mmCIF file of C-alpha atoms in Angstrom:
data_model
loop_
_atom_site.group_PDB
_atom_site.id
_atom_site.type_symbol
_atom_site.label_atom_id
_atom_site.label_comp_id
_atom_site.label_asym_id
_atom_site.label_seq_id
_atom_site.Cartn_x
_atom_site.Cartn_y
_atom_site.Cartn_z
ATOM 1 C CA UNK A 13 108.465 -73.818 91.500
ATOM 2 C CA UNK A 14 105.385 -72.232 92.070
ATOM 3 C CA UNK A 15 104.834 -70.952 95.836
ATOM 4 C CA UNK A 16 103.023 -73.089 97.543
ATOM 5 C CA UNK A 17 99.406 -72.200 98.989
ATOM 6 C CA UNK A 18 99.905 -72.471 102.823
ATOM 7 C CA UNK A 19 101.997 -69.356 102.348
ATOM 8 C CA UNK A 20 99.156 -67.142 102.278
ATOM 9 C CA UNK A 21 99.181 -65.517 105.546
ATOM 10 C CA UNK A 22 96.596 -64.265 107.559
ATOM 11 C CA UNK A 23 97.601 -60.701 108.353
ATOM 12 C CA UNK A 24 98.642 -57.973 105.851
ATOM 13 C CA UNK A 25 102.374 -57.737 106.697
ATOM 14 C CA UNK A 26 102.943 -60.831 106.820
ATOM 15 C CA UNK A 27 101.600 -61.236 103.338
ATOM 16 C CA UNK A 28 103.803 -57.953 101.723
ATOM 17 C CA UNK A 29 107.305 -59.557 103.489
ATOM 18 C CA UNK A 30 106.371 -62.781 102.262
ATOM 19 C CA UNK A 31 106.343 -61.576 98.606
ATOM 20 C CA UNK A 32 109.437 -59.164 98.689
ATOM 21 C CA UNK A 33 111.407 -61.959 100.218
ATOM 22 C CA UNK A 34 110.627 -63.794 97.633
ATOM 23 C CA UNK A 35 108.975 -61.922 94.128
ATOM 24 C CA UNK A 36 112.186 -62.180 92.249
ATOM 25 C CA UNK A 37 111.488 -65.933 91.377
ATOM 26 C CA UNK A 38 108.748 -65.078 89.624
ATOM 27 C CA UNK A 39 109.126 -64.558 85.964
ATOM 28 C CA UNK A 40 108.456 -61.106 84.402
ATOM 29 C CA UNK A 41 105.886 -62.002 81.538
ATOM 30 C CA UNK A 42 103.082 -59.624 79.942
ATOM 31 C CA UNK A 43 100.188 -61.550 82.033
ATOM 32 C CA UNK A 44 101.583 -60.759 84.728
ATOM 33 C CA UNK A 45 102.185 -57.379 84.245
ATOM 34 C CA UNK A 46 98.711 -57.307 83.094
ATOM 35 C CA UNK A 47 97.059 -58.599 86.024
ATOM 36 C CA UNK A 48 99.195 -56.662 88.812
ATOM 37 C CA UNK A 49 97.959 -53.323 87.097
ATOM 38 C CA UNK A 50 94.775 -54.275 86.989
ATOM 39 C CA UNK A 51 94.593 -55.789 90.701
ATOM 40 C CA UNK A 52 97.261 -56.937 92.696
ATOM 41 C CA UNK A 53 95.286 -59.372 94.521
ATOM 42 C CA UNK A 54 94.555 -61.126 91.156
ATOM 43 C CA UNK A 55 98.411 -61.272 90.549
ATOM 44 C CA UNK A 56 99.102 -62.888 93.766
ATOM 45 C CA UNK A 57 96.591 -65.678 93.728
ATOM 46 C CA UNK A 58 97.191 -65.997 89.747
ATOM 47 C CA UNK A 59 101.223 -65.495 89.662
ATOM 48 C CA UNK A 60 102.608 -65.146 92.278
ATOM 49 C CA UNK A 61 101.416 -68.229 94.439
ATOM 50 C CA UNK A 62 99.827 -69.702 91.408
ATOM 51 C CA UNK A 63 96.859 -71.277 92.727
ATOM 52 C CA UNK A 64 95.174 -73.653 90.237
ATOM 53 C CA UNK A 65 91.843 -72.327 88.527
ATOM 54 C CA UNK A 66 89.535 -74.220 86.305
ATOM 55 C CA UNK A 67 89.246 -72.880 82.758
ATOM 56 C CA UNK A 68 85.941 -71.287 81.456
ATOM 57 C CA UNK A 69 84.927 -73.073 78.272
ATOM 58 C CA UNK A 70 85.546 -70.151 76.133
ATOM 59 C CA UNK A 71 89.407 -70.296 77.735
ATOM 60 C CA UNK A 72 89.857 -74.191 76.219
ATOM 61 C CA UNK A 73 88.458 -73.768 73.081
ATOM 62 C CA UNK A 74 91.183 -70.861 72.777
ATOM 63 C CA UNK A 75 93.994 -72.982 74.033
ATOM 64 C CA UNK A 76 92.569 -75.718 71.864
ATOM 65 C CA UNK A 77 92.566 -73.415 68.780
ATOM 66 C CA UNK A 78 96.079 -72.199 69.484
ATOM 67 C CA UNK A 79 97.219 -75.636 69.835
ATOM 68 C CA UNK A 80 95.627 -76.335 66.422
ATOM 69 C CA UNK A 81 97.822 -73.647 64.719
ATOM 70 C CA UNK A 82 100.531 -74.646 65.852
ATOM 71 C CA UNK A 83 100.099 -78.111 64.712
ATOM 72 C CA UNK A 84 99.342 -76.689 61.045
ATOM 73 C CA UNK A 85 102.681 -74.445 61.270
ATOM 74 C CA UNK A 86 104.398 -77.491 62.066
ATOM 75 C CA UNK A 87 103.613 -79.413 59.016
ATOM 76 C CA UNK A 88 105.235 -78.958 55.405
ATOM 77 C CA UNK A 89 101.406 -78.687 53.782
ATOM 78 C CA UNK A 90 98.304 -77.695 54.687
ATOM 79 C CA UNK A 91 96.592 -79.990 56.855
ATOM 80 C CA UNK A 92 93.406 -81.712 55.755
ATOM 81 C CA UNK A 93 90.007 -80.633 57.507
ATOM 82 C CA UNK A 94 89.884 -83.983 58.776
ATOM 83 C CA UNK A 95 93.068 -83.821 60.266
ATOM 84 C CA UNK A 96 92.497 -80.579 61.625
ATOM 85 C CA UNK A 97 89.069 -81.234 62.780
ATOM 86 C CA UNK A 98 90.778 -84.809 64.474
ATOM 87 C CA UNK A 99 93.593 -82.895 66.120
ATOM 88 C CA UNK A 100 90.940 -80.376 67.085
ATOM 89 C CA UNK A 101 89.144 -83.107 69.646
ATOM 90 C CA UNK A 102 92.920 -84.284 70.273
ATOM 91 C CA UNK A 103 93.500 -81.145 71.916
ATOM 92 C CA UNK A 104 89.748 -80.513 73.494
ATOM 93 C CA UNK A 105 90.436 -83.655 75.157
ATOM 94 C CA UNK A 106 93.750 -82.563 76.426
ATOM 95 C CA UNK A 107 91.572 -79.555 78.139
ATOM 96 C CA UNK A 108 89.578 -81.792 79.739
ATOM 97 C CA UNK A 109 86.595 -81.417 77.631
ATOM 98 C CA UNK A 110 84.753 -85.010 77.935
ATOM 99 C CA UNK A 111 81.179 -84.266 77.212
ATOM 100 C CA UNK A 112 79.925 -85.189 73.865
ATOM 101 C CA UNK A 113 77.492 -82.518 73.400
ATOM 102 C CA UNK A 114 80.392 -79.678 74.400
ATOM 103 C CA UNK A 115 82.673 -81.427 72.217
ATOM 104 C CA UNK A 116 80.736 -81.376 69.315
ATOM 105 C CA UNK A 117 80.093 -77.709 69.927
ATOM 106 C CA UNK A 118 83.584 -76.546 70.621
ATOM 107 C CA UNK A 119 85.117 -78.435 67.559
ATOM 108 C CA UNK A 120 82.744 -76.314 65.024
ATOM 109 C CA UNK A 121 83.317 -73.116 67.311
ATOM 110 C CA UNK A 122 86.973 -73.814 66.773
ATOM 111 C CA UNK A 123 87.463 -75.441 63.580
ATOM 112 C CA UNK A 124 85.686 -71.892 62.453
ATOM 113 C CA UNK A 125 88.196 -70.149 64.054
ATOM 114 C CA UNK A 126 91.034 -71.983 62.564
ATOM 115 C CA UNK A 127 89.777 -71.982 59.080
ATOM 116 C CA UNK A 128 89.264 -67.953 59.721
ATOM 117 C CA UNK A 129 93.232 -68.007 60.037
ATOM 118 C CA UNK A 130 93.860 -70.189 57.107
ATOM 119 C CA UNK A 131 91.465 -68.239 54.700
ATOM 120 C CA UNK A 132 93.301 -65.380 56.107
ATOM 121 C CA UNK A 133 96.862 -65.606 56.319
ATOM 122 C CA UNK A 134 97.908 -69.457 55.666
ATOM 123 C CA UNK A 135 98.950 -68.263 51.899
ATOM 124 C CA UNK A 136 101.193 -65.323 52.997
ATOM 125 C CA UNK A 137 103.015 -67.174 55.760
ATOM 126 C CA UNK A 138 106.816 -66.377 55.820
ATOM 127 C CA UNK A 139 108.833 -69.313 54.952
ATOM 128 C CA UNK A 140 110.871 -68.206 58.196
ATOM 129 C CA UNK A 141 108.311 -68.604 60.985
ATOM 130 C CA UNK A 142 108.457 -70.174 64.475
ATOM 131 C CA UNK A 143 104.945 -70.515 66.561
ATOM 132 C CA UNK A 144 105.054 -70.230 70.036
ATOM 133 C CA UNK A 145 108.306 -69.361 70.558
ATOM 134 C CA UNK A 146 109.496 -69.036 73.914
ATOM 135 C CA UNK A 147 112.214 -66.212 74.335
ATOM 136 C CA UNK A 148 113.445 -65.019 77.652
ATOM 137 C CA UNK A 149 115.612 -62.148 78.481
ATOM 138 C CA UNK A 150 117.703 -60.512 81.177
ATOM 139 C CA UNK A 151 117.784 -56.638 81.441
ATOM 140 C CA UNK A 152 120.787 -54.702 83.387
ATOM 141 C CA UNK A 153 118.466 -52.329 84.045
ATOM 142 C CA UNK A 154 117.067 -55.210 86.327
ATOM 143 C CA UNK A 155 119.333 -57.638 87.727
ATOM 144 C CA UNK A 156 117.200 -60.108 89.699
ATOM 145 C CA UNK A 157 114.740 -60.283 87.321
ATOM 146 C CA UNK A 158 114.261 -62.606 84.407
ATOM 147 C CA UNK A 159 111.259 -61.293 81.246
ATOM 148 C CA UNK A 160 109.814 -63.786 80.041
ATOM 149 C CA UNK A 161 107.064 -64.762 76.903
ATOM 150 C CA UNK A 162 105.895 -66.573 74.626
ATOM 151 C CA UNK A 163 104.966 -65.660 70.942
ATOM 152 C CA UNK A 164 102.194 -67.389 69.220
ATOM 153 C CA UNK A 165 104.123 -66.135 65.443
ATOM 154 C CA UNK A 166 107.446 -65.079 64.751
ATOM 155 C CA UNK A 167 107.906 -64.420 60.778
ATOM 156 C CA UNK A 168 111.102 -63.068 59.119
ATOM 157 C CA UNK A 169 111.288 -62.033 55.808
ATOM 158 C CA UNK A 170 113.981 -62.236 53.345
ATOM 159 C CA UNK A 171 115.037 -58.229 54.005
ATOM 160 C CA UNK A 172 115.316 -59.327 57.394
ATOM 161 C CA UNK A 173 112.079 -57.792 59.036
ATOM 162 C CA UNK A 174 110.026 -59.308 61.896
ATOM 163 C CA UNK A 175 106.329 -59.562 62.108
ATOM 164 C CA UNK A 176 104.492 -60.939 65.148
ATOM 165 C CA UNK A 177 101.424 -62.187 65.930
ATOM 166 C CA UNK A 178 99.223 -62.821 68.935
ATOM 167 C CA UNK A 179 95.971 -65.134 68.539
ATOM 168 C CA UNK A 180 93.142 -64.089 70.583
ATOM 169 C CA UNK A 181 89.793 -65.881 70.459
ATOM 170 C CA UNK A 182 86.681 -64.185 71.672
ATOM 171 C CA UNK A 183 85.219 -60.654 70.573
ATOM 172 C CA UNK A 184 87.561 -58.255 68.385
ATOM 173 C CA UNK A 185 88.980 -54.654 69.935
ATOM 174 C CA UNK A 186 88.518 -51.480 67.804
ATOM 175 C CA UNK A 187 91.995 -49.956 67.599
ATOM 176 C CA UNK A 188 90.289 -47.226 70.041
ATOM 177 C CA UNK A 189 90.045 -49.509 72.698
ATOM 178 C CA UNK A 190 93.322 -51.389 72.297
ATOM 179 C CA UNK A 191 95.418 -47.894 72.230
ATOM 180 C CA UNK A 192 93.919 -46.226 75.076
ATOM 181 C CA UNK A 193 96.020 -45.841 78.264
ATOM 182 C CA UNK A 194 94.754 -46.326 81.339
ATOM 183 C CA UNK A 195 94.138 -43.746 84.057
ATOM 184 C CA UNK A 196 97.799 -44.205 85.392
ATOM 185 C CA UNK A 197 98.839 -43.627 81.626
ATOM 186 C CA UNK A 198 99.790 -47.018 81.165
ATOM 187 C CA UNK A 199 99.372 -49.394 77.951
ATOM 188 C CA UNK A 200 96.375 -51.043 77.950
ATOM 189 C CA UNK A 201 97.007 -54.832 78.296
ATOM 190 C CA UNK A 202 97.237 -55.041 74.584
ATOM 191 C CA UNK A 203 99.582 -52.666 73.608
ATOM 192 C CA UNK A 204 101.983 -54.149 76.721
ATOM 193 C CA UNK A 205 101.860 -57.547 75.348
ATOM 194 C CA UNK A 206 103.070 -56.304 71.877
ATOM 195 C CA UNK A 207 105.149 -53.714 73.391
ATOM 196 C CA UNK A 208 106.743 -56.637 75.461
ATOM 197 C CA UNK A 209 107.528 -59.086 72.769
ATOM 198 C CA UNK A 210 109.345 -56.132 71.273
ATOM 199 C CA UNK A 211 111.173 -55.575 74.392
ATOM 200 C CA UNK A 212 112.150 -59.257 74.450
ATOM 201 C CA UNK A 213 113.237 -59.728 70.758
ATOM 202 C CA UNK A 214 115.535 -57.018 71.340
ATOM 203 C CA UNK A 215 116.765 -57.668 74.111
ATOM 204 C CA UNK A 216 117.641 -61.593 72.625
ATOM 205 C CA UNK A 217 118.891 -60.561 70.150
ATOM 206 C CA UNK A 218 119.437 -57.421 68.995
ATOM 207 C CA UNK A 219 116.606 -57.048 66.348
ATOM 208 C CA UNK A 220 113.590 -54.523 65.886
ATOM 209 C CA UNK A 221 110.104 -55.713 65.000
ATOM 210 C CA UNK A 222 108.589 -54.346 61.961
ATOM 211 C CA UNK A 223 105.091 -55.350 62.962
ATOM 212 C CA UNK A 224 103.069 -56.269 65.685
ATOM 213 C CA UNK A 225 99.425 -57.903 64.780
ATOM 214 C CA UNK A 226 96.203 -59.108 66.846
ATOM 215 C CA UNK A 227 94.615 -61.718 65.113
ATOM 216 C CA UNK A 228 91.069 -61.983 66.350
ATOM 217 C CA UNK A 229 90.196 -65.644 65.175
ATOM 218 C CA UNK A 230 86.795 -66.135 66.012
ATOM 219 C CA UNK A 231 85.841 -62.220 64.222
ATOM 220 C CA UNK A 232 84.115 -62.321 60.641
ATOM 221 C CA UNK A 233 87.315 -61.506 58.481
ATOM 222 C CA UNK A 234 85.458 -58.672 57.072
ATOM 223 C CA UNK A 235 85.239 -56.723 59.997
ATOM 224 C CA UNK A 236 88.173 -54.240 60.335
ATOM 225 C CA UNK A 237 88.699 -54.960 63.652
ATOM 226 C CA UNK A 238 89.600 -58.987 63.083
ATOM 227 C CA UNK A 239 93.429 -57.803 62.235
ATOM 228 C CA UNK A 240 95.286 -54.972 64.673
ATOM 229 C CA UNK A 241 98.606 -53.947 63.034
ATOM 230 C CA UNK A 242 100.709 -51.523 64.482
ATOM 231 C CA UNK A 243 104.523 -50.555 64.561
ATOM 232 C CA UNK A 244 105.828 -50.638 68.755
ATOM 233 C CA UNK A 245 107.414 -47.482 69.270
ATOM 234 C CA UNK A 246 111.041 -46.828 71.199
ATOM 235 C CA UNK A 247 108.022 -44.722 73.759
ATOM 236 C CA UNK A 248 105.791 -47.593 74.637
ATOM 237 C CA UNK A 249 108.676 -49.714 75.022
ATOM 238 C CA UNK A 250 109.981 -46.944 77.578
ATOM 239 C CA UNK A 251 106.607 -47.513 78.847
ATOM 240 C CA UNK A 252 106.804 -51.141 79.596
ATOM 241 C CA UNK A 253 110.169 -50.844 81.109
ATOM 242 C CA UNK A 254 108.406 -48.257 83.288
ATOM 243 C CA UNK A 255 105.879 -50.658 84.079
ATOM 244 C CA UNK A 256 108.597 -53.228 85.082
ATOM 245 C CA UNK A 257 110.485 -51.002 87.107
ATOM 246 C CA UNK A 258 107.122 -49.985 89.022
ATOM 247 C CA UNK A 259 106.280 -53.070 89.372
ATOM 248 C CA UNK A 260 109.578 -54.672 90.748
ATOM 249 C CA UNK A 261 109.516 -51.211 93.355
ATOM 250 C CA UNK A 262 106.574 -51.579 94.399
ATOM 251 C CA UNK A 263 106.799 -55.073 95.686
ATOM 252 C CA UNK A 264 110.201 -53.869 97.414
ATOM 253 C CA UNK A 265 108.578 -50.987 99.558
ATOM 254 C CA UNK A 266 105.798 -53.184 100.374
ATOM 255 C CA UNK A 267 103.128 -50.853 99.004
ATOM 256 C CA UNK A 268 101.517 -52.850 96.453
ATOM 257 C CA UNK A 269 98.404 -54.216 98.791
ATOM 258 C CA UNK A 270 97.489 -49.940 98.895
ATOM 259 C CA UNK A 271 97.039 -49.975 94.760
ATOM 260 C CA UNK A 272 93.408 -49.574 94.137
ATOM 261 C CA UNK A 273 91.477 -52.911 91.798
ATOM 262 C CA UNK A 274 91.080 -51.736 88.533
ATOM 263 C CA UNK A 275 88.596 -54.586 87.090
ATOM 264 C CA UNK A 276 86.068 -53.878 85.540
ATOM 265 C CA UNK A 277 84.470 -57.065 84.988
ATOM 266 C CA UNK A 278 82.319 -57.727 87.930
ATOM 267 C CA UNK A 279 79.606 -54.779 87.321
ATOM 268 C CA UNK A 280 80.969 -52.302 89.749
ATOM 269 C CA UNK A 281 81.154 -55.245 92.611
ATOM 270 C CA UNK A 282 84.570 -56.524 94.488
ATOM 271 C CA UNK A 283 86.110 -58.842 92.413
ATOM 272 C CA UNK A 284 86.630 -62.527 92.985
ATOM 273 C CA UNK A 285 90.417 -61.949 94.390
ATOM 274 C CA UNK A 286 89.707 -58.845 96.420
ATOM 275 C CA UNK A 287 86.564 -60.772 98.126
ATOM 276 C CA UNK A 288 89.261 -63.675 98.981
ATOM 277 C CA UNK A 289 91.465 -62.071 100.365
ATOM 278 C CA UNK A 290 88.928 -60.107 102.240
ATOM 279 C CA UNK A 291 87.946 -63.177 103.707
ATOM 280 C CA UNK A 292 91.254 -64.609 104.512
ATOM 281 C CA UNK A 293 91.760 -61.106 106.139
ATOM 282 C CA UNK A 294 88.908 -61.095 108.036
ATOM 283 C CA UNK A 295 87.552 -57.865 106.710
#
């Protein structure tokens, strides 16, 4: 159950003993990881007491485009485009997307994403494939914790190898940008989430991943960038399980609320969850 909201406090220790008395319920997934290196604040309004947010339109048409995969990897043939195109607005409208103008707009944006992946990839498709798997996993290494993801392609091949895949809409990442480490020396957010379904398909059961793709959907195909393909390493794997154990110790000794906010996104200006809980704080 998520926590509920009127447990944010209104002084600082309060807030840190509320969380280590009760952190282990929350699921270890790569988002999560994701956000409480980048700011913890963001991970406790987003994760940890799961406050509901609305979703940007660029944020539905990528659910909506995932949800559209799926649907094709679920059917024996190819899907025509007015099935696709119909399922498309199916799943807009699940997102809440009512407008006619917007939904006009976001079925081309993300029909031309889909057909991207088709044109791509539909034709080499393992016959062994599961989309969005969900696989969950319990580590010794951490005993009151329980990893968690879900993996928007699973393929195995006849010699037994495993390639997956992640779907991301929106601008591609040169391989630069996806492989550089932070200035802790951590995986970028990338490389964790591949590094993590790694972590989780062995842990399952037992196997090693061959290859581990980005798929940049909404990229021209042409560009090098609109496919990352890499092999996870037994290191950045280490790495992750660093990450976890960080993680899980720094919510224990209470010093997460001292780790600095690493976004970038709001030009050099307090992000949205440092400015809330700033407020809540009085500060």
């Amino acid at each position: 159950k998520p926590i509920v909201a009127d447990s944010l406090k209104t002084d600082i220790t309060d807030v840190q003993a509320f969380v280590t008395a009760h952190f282990e319920s929350t699921k270890i997934s790569v988002s999560m990881l994701n956000n409480f290196f980048e700011c913890p604040w963001t991970w406790y309004f987003r994760n940890f007491l799961k406050l509901p947010e609305t979703k940007s339109a660029s944020l539905s048409i990528g659910s909506a485009v995932h949800s559209s995969i799926e649907y094709i990897l679920s059917e024996k043939t190819l899907p025509s485009k007015g099935q696709i195109l119909d399922y498309l607005q199916y799943a807009l409208t699940r997102e809440s997307v009512t407008d006619e103008s917007n939904m006009k707009q976001f079925i081309d944006e993300g029909y031309t994403a889909v057909q991207n992946w088709i044109d791509r990839y539909y034709a080499d498709l393992a016959v062994d494939r599961v989309s969005e798997r969900n696989i969950s996993f319990r580590d010794k290494r951490f005993p009151n914790l329980s990893m968690y993801g879900k993996i928007d392609l699973t393929e195995r091949f006849p010699d037994g190898s495993i390639i997956v895949s992640d779907f991301k809409t929106g601008s591609s990442k040169t391989s630069g940008v996806i492989e550089k480490y932070d200035n802790e020396g951590r995986l970028s957010k990338h490389l964790r989430q591949l590094a993590m379904y790694s972590y989780l398909i062995d842990g399952a059961e037992g196997n090693t991943v061959r290859e581990s793709r980005l798929v940049f959907l909404e990229e021209d195909q042409k560009n090098k960038n609109a496919l990352y393909s890499t092999h996870i390493t037994t290191e950045q794997v280490d790495m992750l399980v660093r990450d976890i154990a960080d993680y899980e110790q720094a919510l224990i000794d209470e010093t997460w609320t001292n780790r600095p906010c690493n976004n970038t996104g709001y030009g050099g200006q307090t992000c949205q969850y440092c400015a809330r809980i700033e407020k809540i704080l009085g500060k």
